[in-house]
PDB file of C-alpha atoms in Angstrom:
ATOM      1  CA  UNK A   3     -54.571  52.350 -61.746  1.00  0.00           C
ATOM      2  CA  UNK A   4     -54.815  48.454 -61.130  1.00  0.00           C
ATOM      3  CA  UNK A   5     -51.395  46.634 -60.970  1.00  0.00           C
ATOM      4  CA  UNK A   6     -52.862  42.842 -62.131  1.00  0.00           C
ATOM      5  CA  UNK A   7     -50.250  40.267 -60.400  1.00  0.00           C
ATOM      6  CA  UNK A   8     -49.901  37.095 -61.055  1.00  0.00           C
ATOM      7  CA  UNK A   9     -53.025  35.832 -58.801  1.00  0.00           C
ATOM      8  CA  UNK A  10     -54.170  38.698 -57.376  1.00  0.00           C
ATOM      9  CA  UNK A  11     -54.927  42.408 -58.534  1.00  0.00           C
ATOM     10  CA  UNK A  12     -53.744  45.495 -56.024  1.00  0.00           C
ATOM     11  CA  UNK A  13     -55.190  48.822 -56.545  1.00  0.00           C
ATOM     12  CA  UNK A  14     -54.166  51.697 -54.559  1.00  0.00           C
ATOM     13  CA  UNK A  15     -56.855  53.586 -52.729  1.00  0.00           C
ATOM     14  CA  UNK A  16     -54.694  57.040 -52.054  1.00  0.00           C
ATOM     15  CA  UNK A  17     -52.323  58.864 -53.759  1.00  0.00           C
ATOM     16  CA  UNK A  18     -48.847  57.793 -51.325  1.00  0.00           C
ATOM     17  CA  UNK A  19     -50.370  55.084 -49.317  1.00  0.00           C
ATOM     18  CA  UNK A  20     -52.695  52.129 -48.971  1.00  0.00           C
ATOM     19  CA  UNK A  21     -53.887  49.324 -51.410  1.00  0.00           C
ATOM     20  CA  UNK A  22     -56.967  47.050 -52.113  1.00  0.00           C
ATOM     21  CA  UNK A  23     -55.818  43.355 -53.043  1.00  0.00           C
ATOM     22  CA  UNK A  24     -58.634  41.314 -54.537  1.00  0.00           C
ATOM     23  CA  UNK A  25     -58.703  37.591 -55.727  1.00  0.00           C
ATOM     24  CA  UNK A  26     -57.637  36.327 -52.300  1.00  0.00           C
ATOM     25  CA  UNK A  27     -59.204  33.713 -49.582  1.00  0.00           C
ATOM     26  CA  UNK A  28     -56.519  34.480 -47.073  1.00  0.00           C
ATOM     27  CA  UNK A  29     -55.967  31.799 -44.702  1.00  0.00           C
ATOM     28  CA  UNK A  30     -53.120  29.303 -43.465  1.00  0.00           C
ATOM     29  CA  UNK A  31     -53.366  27.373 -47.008  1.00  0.00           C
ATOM     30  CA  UNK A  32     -52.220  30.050 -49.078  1.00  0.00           C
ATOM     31  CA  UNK A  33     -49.137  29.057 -51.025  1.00  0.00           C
ATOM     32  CA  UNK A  34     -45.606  30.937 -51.142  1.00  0.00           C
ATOM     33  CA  UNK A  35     -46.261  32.583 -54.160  1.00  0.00           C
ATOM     34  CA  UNK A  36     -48.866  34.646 -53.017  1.00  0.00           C
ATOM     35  CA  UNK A  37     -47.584  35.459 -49.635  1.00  0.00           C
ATOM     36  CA  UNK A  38     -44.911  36.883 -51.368  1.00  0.00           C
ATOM     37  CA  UNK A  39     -47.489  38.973 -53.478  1.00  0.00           C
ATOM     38  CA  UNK A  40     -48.897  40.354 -50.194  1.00  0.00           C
ATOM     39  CA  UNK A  41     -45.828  41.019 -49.001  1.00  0.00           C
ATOM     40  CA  UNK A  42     -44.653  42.955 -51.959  1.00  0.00           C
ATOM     41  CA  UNK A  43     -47.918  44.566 -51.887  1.00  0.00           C
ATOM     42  CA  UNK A  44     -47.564  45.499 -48.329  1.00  0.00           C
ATOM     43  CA  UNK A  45     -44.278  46.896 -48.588  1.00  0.00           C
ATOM     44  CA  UNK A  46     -45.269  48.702 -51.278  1.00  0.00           C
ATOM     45  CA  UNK A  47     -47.969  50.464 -50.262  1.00  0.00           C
ATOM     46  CA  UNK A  48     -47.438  49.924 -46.578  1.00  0.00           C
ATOM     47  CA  UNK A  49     -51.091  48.837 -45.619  1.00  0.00           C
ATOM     48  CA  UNK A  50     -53.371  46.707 -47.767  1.00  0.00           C
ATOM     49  CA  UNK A  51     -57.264  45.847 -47.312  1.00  0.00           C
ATOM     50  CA  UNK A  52     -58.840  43.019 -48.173  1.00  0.00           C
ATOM     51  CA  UNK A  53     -62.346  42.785 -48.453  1.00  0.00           C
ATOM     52  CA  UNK A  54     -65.183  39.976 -47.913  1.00  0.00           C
ATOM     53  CA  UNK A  55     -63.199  37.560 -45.369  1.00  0.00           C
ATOM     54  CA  UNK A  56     -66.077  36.274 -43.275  1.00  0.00           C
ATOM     55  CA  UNK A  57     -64.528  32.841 -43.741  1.00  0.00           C
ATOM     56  CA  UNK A  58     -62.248  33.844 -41.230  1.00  0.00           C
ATOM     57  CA  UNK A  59     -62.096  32.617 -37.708  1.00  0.00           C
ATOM     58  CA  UNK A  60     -59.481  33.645 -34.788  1.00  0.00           C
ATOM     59  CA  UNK A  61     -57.325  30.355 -35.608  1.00  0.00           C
ATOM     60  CA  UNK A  62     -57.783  30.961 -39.631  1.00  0.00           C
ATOM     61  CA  UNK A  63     -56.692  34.524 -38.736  1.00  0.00           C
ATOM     62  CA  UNK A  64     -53.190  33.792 -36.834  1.00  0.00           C
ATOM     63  CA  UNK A  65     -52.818  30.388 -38.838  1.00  0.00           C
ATOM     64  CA  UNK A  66     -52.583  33.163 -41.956  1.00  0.00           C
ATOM     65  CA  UNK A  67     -50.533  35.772 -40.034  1.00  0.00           C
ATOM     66  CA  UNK A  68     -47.902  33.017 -39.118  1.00  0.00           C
ATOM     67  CA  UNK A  69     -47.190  32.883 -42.891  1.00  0.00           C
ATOM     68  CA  UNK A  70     -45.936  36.618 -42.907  1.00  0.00           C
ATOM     69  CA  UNK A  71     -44.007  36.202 -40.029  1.00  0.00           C
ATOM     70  CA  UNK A  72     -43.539  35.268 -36.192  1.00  0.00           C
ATOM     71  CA  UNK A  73     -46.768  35.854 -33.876  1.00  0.00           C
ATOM     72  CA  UNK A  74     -45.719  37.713 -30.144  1.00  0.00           C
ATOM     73  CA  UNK A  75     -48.005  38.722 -27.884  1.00  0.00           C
ATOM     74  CA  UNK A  76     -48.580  41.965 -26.279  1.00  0.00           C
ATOM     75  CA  UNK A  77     -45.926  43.132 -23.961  1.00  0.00           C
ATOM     76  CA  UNK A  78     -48.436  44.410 -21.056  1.00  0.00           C
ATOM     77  CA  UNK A  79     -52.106  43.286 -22.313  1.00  0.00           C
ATOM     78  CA  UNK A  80     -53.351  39.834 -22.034  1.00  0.00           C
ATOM     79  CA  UNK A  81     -53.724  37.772 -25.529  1.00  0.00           C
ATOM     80  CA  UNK A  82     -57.775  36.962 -26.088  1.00  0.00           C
ATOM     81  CA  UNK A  83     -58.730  33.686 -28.337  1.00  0.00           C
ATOM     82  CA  UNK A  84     -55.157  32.059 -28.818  1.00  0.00           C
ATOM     83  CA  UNK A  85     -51.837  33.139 -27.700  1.00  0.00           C
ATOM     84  CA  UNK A  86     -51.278  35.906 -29.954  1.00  0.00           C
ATOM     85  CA  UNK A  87     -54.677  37.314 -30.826  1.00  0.00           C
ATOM     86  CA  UNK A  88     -55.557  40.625 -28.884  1.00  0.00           C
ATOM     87  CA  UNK A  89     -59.214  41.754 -29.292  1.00  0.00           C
ATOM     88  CA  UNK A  90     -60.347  44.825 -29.319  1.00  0.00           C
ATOM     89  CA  UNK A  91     -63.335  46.027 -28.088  1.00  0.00           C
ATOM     90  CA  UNK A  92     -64.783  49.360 -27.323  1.00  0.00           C
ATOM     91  CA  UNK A  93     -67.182  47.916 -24.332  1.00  0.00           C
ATOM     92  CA  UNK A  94     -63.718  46.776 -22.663  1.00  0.00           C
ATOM     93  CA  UNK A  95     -61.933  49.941 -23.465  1.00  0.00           C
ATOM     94  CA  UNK A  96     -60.615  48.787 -26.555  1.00  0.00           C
ATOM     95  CA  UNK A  97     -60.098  52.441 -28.091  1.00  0.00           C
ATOM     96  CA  UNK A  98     -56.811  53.940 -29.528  1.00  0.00           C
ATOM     97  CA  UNK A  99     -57.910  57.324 -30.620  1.00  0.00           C
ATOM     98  CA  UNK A 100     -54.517  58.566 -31.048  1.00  0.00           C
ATOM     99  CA  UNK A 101     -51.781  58.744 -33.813  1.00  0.00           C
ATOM    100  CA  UNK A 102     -49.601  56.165 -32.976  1.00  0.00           C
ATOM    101  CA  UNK A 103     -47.435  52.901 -34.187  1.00  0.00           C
ATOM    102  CA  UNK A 104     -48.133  50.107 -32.648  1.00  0.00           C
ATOM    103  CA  UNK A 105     -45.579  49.004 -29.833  1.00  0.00           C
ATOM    104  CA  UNK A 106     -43.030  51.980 -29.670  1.00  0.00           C
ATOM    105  CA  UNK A 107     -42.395  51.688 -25.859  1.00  0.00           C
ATOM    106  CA  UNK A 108     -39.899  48.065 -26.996  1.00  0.00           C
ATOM    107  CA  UNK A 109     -36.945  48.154 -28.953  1.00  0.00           C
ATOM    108  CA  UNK A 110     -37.773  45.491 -31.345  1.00  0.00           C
ATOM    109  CA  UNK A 111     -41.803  46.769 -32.103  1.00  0.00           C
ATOM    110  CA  UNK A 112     -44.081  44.664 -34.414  1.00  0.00           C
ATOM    111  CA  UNK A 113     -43.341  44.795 -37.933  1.00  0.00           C
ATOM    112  CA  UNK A 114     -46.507  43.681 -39.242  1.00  0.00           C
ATOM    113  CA  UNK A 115     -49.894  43.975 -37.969  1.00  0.00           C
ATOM    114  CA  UNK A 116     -53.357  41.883 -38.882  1.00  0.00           C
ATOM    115  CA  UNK A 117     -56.490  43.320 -38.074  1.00  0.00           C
ATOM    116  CA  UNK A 118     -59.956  41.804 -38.533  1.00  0.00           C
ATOM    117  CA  UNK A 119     -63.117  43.608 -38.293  1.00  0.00           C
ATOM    118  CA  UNK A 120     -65.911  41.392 -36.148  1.00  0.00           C
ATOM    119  CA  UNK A 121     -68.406  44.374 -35.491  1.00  0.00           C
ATOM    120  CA  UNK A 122     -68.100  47.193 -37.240  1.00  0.00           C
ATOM    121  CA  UNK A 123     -70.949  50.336 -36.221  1.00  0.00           C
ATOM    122  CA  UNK A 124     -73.232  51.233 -38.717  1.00  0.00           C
ATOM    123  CA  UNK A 125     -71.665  54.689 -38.721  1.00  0.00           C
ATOM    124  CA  UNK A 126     -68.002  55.585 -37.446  1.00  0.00           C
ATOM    125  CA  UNK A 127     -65.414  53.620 -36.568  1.00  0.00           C
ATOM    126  CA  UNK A 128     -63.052  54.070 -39.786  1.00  0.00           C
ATOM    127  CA  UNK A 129     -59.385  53.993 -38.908  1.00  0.00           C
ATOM    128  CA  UNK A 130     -57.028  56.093 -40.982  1.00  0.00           C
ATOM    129  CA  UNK A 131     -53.375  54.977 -41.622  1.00  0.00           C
ATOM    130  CA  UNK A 132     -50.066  57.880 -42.585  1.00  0.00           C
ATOM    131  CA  UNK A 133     -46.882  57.291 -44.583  1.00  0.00           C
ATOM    132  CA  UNK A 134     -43.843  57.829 -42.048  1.00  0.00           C
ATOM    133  CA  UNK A 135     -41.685  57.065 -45.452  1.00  0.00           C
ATOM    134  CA  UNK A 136     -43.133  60.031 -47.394  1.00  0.00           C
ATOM    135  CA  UNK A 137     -43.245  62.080 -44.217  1.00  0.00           C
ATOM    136  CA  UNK A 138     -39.383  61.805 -43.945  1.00  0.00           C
ATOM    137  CA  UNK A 139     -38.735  61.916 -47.467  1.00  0.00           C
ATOM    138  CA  UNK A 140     -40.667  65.300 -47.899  1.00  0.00           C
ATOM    139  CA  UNK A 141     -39.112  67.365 -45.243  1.00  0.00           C
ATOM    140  CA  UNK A 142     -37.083  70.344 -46.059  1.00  0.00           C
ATOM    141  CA  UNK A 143     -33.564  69.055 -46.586  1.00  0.00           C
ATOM    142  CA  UNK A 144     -32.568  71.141 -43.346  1.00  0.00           C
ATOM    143  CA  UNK A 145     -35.113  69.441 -41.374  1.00  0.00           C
ATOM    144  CA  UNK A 146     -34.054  66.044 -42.704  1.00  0.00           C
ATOM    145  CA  UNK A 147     -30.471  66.287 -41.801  1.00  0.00           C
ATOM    146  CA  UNK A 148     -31.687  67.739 -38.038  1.00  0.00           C
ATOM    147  CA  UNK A 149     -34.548  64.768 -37.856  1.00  0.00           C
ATOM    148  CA  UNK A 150     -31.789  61.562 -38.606  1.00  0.00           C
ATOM    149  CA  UNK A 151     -29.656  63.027 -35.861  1.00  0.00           C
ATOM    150  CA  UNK A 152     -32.146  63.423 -32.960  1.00  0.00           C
ATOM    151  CA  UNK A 153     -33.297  60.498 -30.863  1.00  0.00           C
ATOM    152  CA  UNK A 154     -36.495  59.821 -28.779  1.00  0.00           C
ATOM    153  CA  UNK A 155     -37.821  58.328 -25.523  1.00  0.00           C
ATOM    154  CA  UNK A 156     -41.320  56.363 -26.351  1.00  0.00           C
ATOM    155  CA  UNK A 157     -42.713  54.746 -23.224  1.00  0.00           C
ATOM    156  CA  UNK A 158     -46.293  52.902 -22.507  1.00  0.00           C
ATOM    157  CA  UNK A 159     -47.143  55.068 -19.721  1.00  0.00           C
ATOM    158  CA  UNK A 160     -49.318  57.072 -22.351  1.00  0.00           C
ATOM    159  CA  UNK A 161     -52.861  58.448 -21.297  1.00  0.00           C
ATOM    160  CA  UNK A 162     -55.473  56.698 -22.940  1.00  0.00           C
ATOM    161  CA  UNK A 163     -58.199  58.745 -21.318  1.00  0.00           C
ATOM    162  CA  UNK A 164     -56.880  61.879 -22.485  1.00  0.00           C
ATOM    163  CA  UNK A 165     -59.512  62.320 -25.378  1.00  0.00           C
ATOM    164  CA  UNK A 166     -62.192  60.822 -23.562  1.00  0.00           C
ATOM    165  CA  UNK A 167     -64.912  63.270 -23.309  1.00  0.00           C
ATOM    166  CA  UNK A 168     -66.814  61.490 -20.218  1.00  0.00           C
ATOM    167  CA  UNK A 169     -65.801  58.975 -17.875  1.00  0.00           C
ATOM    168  CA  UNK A 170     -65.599  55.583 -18.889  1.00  0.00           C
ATOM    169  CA  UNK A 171     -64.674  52.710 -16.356  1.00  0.00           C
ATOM    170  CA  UNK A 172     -63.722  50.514 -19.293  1.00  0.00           C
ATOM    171  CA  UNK A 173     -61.659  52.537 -20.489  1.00  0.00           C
ATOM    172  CA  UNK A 174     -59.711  53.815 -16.986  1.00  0.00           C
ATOM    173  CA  UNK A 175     -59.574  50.195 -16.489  1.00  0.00           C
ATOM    174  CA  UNK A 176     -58.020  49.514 -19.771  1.00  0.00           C
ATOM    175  CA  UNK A 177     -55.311  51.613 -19.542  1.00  0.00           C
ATOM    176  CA  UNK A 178     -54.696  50.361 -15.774  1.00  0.00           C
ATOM    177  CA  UNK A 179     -53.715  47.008 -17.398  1.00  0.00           C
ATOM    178  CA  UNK A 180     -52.038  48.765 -20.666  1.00  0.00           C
ATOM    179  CA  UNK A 181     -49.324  50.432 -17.610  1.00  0.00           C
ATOM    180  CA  UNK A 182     -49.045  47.753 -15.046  1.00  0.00           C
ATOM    181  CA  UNK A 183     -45.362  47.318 -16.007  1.00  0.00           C
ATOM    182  CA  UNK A 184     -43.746  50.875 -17.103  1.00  0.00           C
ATOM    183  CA  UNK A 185     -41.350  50.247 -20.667  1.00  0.00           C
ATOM    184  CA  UNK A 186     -39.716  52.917 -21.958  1.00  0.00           C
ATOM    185  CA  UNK A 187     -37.035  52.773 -25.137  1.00  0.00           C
ATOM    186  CA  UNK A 188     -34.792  55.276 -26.745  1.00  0.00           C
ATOM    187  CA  UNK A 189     -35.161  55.367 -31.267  1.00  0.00           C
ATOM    188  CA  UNK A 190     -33.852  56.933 -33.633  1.00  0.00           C
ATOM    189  CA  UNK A 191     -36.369  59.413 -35.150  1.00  0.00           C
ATOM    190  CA  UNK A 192     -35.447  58.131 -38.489  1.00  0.00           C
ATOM    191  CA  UNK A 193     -35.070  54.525 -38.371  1.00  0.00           C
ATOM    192  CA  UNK A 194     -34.320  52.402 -41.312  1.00  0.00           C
ATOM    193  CA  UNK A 195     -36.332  49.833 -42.952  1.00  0.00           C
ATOM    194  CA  UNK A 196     -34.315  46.470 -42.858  1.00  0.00           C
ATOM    195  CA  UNK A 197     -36.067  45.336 -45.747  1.00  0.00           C
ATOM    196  CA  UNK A 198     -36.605  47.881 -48.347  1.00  0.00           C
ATOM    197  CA  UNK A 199     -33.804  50.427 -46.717  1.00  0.00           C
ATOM    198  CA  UNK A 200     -36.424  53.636 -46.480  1.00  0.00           C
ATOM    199  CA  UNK A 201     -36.079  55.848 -44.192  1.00  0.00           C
ATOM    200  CA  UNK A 202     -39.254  56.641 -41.951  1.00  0.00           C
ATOM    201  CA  UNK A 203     -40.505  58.915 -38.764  1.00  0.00           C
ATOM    202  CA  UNK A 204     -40.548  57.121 -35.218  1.00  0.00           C
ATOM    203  CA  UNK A 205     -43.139  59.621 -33.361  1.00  0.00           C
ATOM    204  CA  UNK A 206     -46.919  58.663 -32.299  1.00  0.00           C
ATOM    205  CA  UNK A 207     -48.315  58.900 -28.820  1.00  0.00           C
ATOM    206  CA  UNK A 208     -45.961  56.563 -27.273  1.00  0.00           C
ATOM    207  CA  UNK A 209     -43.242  59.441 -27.659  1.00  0.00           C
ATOM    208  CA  UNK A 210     -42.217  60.791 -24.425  1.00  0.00           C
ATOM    209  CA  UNK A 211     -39.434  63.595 -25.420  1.00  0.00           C
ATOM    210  CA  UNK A 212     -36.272  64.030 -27.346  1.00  0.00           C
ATOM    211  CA  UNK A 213     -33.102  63.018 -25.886  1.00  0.00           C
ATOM    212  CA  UNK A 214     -30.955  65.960 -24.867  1.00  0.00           C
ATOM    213  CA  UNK A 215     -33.989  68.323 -24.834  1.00  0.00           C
ATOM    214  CA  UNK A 216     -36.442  70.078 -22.135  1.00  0.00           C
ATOM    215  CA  UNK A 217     -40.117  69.088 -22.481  1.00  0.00           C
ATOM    216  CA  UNK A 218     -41.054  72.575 -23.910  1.00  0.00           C
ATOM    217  CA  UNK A 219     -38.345  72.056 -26.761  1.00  0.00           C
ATOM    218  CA  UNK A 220     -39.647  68.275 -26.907  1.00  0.00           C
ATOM    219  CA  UNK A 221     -43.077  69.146 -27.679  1.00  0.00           C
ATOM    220  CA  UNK A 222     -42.200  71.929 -30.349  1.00  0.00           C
ATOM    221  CA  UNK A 223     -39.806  69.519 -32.124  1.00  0.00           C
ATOM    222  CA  UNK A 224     -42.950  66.382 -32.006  1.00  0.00           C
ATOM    223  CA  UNK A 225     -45.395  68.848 -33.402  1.00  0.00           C
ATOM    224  CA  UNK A 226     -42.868  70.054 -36.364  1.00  0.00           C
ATOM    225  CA  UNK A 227     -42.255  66.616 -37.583  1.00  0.00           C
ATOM    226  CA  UNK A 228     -45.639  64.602 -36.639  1.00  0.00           C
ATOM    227  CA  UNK A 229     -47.326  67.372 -39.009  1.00  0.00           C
ATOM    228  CA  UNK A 230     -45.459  66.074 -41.561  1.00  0.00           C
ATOM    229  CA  UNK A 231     -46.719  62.442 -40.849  1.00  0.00           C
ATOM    230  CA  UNK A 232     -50.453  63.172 -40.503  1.00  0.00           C
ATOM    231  CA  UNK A 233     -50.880  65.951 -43.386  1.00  0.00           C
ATOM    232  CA  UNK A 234     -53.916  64.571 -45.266  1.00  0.00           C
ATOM    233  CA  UNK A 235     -52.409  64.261 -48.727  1.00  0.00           C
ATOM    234  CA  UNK A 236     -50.039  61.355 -46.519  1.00  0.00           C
ATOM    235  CA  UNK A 237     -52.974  59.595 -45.474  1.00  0.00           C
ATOM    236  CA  UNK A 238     -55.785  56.715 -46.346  1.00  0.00           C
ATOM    237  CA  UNK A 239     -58.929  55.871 -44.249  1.00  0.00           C
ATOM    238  CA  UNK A 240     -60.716  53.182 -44.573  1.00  0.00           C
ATOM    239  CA  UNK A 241     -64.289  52.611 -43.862  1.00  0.00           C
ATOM    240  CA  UNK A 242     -64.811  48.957 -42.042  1.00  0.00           C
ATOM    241  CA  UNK A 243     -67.351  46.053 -42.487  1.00  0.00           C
ATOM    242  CA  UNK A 244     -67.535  43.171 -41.215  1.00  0.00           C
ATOM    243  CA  UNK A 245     -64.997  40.747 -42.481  1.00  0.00           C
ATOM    244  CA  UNK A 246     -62.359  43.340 -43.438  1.00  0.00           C
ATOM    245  CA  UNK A 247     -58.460  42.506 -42.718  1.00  0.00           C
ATOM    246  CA  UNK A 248     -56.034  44.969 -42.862  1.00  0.00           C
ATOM    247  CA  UNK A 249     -52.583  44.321 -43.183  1.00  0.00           C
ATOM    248  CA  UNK A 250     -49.725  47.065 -42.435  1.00  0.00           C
ATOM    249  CA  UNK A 251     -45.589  47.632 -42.591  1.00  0.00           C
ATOM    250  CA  UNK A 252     -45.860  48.911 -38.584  1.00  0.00           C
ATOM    251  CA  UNK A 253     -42.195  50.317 -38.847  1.00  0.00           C
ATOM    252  CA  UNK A 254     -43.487  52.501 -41.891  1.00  0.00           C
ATOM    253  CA  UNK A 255     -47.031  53.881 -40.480  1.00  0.00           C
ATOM    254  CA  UNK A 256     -49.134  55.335 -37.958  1.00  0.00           C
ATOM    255  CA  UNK A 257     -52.401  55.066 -37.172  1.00  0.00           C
ATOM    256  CA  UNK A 258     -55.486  56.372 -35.496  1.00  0.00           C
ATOM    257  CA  UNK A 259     -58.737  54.512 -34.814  1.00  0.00           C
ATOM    258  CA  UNK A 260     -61.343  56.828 -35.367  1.00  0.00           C
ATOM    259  CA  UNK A 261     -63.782  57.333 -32.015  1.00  0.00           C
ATOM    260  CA  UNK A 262     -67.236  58.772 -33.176  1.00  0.00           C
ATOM    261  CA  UNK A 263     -69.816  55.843 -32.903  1.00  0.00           C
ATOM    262  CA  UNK A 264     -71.074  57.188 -29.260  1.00  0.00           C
ATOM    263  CA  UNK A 265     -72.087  53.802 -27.453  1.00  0.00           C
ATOM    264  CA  UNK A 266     -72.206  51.794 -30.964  1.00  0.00           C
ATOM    265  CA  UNK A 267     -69.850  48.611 -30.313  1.00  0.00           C
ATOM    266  CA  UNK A 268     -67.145  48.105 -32.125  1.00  0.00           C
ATOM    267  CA  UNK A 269     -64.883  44.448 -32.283  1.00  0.00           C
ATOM    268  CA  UNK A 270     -61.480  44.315 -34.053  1.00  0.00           C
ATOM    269  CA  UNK A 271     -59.115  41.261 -33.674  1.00  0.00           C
ATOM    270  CA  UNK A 272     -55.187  41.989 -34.429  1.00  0.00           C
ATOM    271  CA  UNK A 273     -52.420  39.613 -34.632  1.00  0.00           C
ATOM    272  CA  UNK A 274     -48.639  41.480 -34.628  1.00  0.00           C
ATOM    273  CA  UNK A 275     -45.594  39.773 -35.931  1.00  0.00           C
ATOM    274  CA  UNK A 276     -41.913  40.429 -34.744  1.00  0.00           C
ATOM    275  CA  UNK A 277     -39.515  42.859 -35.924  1.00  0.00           C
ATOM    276  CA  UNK A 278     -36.031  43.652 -35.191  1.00  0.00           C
ATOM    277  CA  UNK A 279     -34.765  46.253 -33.084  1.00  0.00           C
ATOM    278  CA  UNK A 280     -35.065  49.408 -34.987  1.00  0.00           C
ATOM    279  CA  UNK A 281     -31.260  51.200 -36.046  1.00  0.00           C
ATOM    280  CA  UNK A 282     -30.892  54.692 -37.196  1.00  0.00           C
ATOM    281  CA  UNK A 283     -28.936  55.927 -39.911  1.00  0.00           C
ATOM    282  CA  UNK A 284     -25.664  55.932 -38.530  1.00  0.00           C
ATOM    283  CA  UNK A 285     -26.131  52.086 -37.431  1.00  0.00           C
ATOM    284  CA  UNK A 286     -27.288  52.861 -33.669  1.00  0.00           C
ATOM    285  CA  UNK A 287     -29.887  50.254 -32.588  1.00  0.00           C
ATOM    286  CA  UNK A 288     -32.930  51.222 -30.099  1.00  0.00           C
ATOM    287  CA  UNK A 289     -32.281  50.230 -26.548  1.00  0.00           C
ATOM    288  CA  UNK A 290     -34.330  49.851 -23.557  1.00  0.00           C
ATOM    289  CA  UNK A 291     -34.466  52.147 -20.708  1.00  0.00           C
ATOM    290  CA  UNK A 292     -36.644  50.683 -18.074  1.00  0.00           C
TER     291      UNK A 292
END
């Protein structure tokens, strides 16, 4: 089904998640009334693609960005093309191949992410995105009640090079840089949205444990609940070229850039716009630790 808007058209590419907006030049001239079309469609659909931007440069890229919201930089990595742009490249280590939302180890993590394909492999290289929303709002009701009473420990002292499946001195170096300051925060496991008031899963690879629980019982309780979040029907991947921007709700998604292009190079460019420090259901807000 196409949902026609007033200037643009948004057609959902899965069943609980992801959209395809077409009709759009973005850039820093768009005009309030279709910003607020994106944004509608993003929270709607929590991560939209839009096709055929090769007009974009790096300051065309965070020029549009800075109308969703408020450019920051990466906590521990160092910005590349302009003070809020982060590149990533697979020849520098530039590989997430990992569930995960983007940021978990702060309080306050992005709430919006823009990512622009610059070299895409011929083969490989997709990235697939999963509905924390529907993963919380499908659970058993038992499981529900336990999940918005348990809290979590996410830090940034995650190992990157725990999938790798030969050395890479990119990569070791990569993470070096990615933990040169240890962050970790407690969340909620259910945190809610502060703009549409769902109710979404706070887990990915920056999780460390749950609060008031052994690592055995940690890991048991992760694996119950991040099934939930990655079961396929929950899911929509998208297969890059060159040009592509994808937009997503970070506090509502994870996601998990696919690694299996071999030595094929891959370039993405992501601007991340602030959020607020996430709150549970019973009000709590997320607090740092280290």
């Amino acid at each position: 089904m196409t949902i026609t808007a007033t200037r643009l058209a948004v057609a959902p590419v899965s069943g609980r998640i992801g959209a395809e907006i077409t009709g759009v030049a973005l850039g820093g001239d768009l005009d309030p009334a279709t910003i607020a079309e994106i944004r509608a469609a993003l929270l709607a659909h929590k991560v939209v693609f839009v096709r055929e931007q090769e007009h974009l440069d790096d300051a065309a890229q965070q020029a549009f960005a800075q109308l969703l919201g408020m450019p920051v930089g990466h906590p521990t990595l160092p910005g590349d093309g302009g003070d809020f742009l982060l590149e990533l490249d697979s020849h520098r280590g530039g590989k997430a191949n990992s569930w995960h939302t983007d940021v978990t180890f702060v309080p306050d993590y992005p709430a919006i992410s823009v990512l622009r394909a610059v070299v895409v492999p011929l083969a490989g290289g997709d990235t697939t995105w999963a509905n924390c929303v529907a993963a919380h709002d499908r659970l058993p009701p038992s499981l529900r009640a336990l999940a918005e009473t348990l809290w979590t420990v996410h830090s940034n002292d995650y190992d990157y090079t725990a999938n790798q499946e030969a050395p890479d001195e990119a990569l070791d170096a990569y993470q070096a840089t990615f933990t040169s300051t240890i962050i970790e925060t407690e969340h909620p496991l259910v945190r809610v949205h502060p703009e549409t008031g769902e109710r979404a899963l706070v887990l990915g690879s920056f999780f460390k444990r749950f609060v008031g629980h052994g690592q055995d019982e940690s890991r048991r309780l992760y694996d119950l609940f991040q099934s939930h979040v990655t079961r396929l029907e929950n899911t929509v991947r998208w297969r890059w070229r060159a040009g592509d921007v994808a937009i997503w709700d970070n506090r509502a998604t994870q996601h998990y850039a696919i690694d299996d292009y071999g030595d094929a190079h891959r370039v993405m460019r992501r601007v991340t716009l602030a959020g607020d420090v996430a709150r549970g259901v019973d009000g709590r807000a997320s607090h740092r630790l280290t």
